[in-house]
Amino acid sequence: MATIRSATYLKDVVSMHISSHGQPAIDLATTVLGHPETGYKEIRTSAATAAAIRSLGLHVREDIAVTGMTATLQGGSPGPNIAILAELDALPVPGHPNADPETTAAHACAHHCQLGNMLATAIGLQAPGVLESLSGSVTLMVVPAEEYVEIEWRNEQRMAGRIEFLGGKPEFVRLGELDDVDICMMTHVTTEHPHEGFGVGGTNTGLVAKFIKYVGVKSHAGGAPHLGVNALNAAHMAIAGIHAQRETYRDEDMVRIHPIITRGGSVVNAVPDDVRMETFVRGASINAIRSANEKVDRALRAGALAVGATVEITTLPGYLPLAPDVNLTALHRANAEMLVGSDRVHEFGRRGGSTDMGDLTQLMPGIHPYVGGAVGRSNHAEDMIVDDYNLAVLDAGKAMAMTVVDLLSNGASEGMRVISEHNPAMTKDEYLILQRAFLSERSYTE
Amino acid sequence: MELNRIEVKAAVRRAIEGSADEIIRLARYIYEHPEPGFTEERTAKVVAEALTKAGVKPETGIAITGMKGLRTFNGQGPTVAVIGELDAVKAPGHPGADMTTGAAHACGHHSQLGALIGAAIGLGVPEAASTLSGRAAFIATPAEEFIDVEMRWGLRQAGRLGLLSGKQEMIRLGAFDDIDMAMMIHTSSSKSQRRFIVGGTSNAHVVHYVRFLGKAAHAGGAPHQGVNALQAAMLALSAINTQRETFEAENQTRVHGIITRGGVATNAVPAEVVYEGRVRGRTMAAVDKIAARVEDCYRAGALAMGASLEIVSIPGYLPLDNNKDFAKVFTENVVTEFGEDALTTQADTVNAGGSTDMGDLSQIMPALHPYVAAAEGTGHGIDYVIADYRRAVVDSAIAMALTVVDLLSDNAAEARGIIDSNKPSMTRSKYVQSQTDRLRKIEYRGG
């Protein structure tokens, strides 16, 4: 019979084990940094991650949601199942020093460090005597496609039936991979202060994603512009219409709308007849997103109406706002403070970005803390570089592993408390209904 | 005693030159008292008095401020109208601008009125009465500048106007029913031109009176409760600008407008924005096509913002079609009286881009709308003034009066020939019907 050890003792063991045995976690991160891949295309990243997990002696279930995988560490007795998540994907950032020259994909959001810190957590929990003292299990959950990019391509994958949701975690939820998960946790790297520590708490916006196609009429732009219908001007007017409504968004709703033009015409001397845009509509609440989305649709239709073009608007379910669990945040925060000192752990506020960890926090207690160790203007900028792998990989992994110990030691009493005190915003079925209701494909010729 | 035409013309010219100081003084007086269309009360009063003094007591109050006086000659024959326009444009900052209304004679209409009186005086000589056949009509028309659309729309709603420009309304009221041909001379500031410029055409147009209707709310405290009508209007104008590349050069499309109401307080979300605009082009068909696009642009502005919209599409002017035979009579007089170098002839296709309701008249009867190069500055600009009143007023009066002499001499043979050979594009009743039918009010809800 296993000895029951105190959480404090176990956390020391876990932490020291990561310090001494954590190099493979850093290696995984730096390896993945070298071959960045965008969402649902993370083939090499997935293989490297699976190999690293397998080398810990764990069985890996692969090919979940195209490139995702899970592996389980079983505790000594039954109890809650905690998912430690990591994201596989990079995003296109031309000009980033580690960008793929062909695809421009780069780890300018440092997901490679998440793979590392998840692996570090697993390494720590595999320290002698730890797992058998825990009640419950830990699922390493490696998900694709957190960055909601390449919308047109992903939408094609959706229409071809390869995926339903364009984000990896919603897809994992749909596939039932979260059905037996009780608590979810992931640590994200940030360039934000504090560089030497952790950021905890904080909220993120949710979003819907839109793919927009303006169909005009091609004609010689010099010789016969009167015979054309300029789809680029339609898009231009749509963007102007979106801007004109910004004053109607309440500060607290954190509405963010930031379109890009992914096709803007084929040749300069032909009136553009096929112009495509992608945008997010972000907001701090589902109602804020819905309301802003209606306004964006109006502006998009107005662009077409203004020039006499047709607009096809595809609205895709995106991510829900992040609502970190207060109890989990407190547990993780105490561990982070133990590691780097309380002056290096900061409470984050409302944030404008979005993550599909938000979806999971609507379903169960979850946290999405941040760790420093990176420099640059901001995440997603071409100068975003991880310069402290000890912090971003090892310390982040330690804080998570220690939090797992808090939750699952002592018969998982803390884990049970966290679960029982949490009121999930919705069930999985409600979640799927909500997300699917956002999907719409409409064409307007006014 | 049978007078020959040269003697008649000499008498007419003498009479006009003899009245030069008086008619220039009249023009200058009107310059100093500019009044915008359909409010030309003082202008109408002095013109009516001058016409009466010249022996042509006019019927007044036609189309609010318009008037028509007739001089009947001895023989039977057609009626030739000489026209002067009563109204000023608005040009705040113009040296002659009315401090209150901003109205200014930055289009030189005041000198037309001097010329009108001069022609009436000239054709009042006994030599004309005894030798000419038919009648000369002296018509002062209100509101050629198609401005103050909201005010005019209000007059229409009140039943005081049917069509919203002076000549249009006078045609509708039948004031031109007994007129067979019409002419007027407009001033020009063209530097390279000689004294008179004959020929050319003008743009057709349609007038838009547009109200963007949003919802007021505190602009700082609750902008999310408002619907910003000014943003809707801005987007509409931007949308119109995106269409400019589709305008064909040959069509000489012009789309332009002003915002007459843009909100009432900076700290309230603007709930009502009013735009008055024009769509011009060489043909009505082209104007209608562009106007439909422009209307969609207004709708797009409203749709983007979730605002509502009222568009009143008001029939504007038809293109000017100068009658060639009429022009020939006029140019012969210019050459005879002022010399070869006093005349510039333009091709029929020359179009400066503006519009005039003489265009409407020219579609229903032989009409002539030459220019007299007597001004300097930019038309409708603050620097547009008459540089040569003698030319603008006296020479114009002479040229028109002597043209009438030619038209109505010899039993009005010239006039009859021109009238008989002219093929108007529509009858007067058809004109009134089609212009009236073009008036449309469109409502649109953008969300």
mmCIF file of C-alpha atoms in Angstrom, chain A residues 28 32 42-63 67-71 88 115 118-119 140 142:
data_model
loop_
_atom_site.group_PDB
_atom_site.id
_atom_site.type_symbol
_atom_site.label_atom_id
_atom_site.label_comp_id
_atom_site.label_asym_id
_atom_site.label_seq_id
_atom_site.Cartn_x
_atom_site.Cartn_y
_atom_site.Cartn_z
ATOM 1 C CA LEU A 28 10.684 19.492 -27.391
ATOM 2 C CA VAL A 32 9.044 22.508 -32.456
ATOM 3 C CA GLU A 42 0.812 20.283 -37.419
ATOM 4 C CA ILE A 43 2.140 16.991 -38.806
ATOM 5 C CA ARG A 44 5.812 17.210 -37.739
ATOM 6 C CA THR A 45 4.894 18.987 -34.515
ATOM 7 C CA SER A 46 2.432 16.255 -33.678
ATOM 8 C CA ALA A 47 4.940 13.489 -34.414
ATOM 9 C CA ALA A 48 7.647 15.136 -32.293
ATOM 10 C CA THR A 49 5.225 15.655 -29.416
ATOM 11 C CA ALA A 50 3.903 12.101 -29.573
ATOM 12 C CA ALA A 51 7.451 10.772 -29.556
ATOM 13 C CA ALA A 52 8.360 12.905 -26.547
ATOM 14 C CA ILE A 53 5.288 11.725 -24.614
ATOM 15 C CA ARG A 54 5.970 8.121 -25.557
ATOM 16 C CA SER A 55 9.505 8.428 -24.309
ATOM 17 C CA LEU A 56 7.964 8.969 -20.859
ATOM 18 C CA GLY A 57 6.534 5.485 -21.206
ATOM 19 C CA LEU A 58 3.010 6.674 -21.840
ATOM 20 C CA HIS A 59 0.547 5.414 -24.406
ATOM 21 C CA VAL A 60 -0.469 8.110 -26.881
ATOM 22 C CA ARG A 61 -3.877 8.207 -28.605
ATOM 23 C CA GLU A 62 -3.205 10.046 -31.831
ATOM 24 C CA ASP A 63 -5.081 11.527 -34.802
ATOM 25 C CA THR A 67 -3.356 16.196 -35.435
ATOM 26 C CA GLY A 68 -4.328 16.136 -31.750
ATOM 27 C CA MET A 69 -3.531 13.484 -29.183
ATOM 28 C CA THR A 70 -4.047 12.496 -25.563
ATOM 29 C CA ALA A 71 -2.118 10.437 -23.017
ATOM 30 C CA LEU A 88 0.341 22.428 -31.396
ATOM 31 C CA LEU A 115 4.163 21.532 -25.441
ATOM 32 C CA MET A 118 2.938 20.205 -20.499
ATOM 33 C CA LEU A 119 5.688 17.650 -20.942
ATOM 34 C CA LEU A 140 -2.162 15.273 -21.373
ATOM 35 C CA VAL A 142 -2.473 18.113 -27.136
#
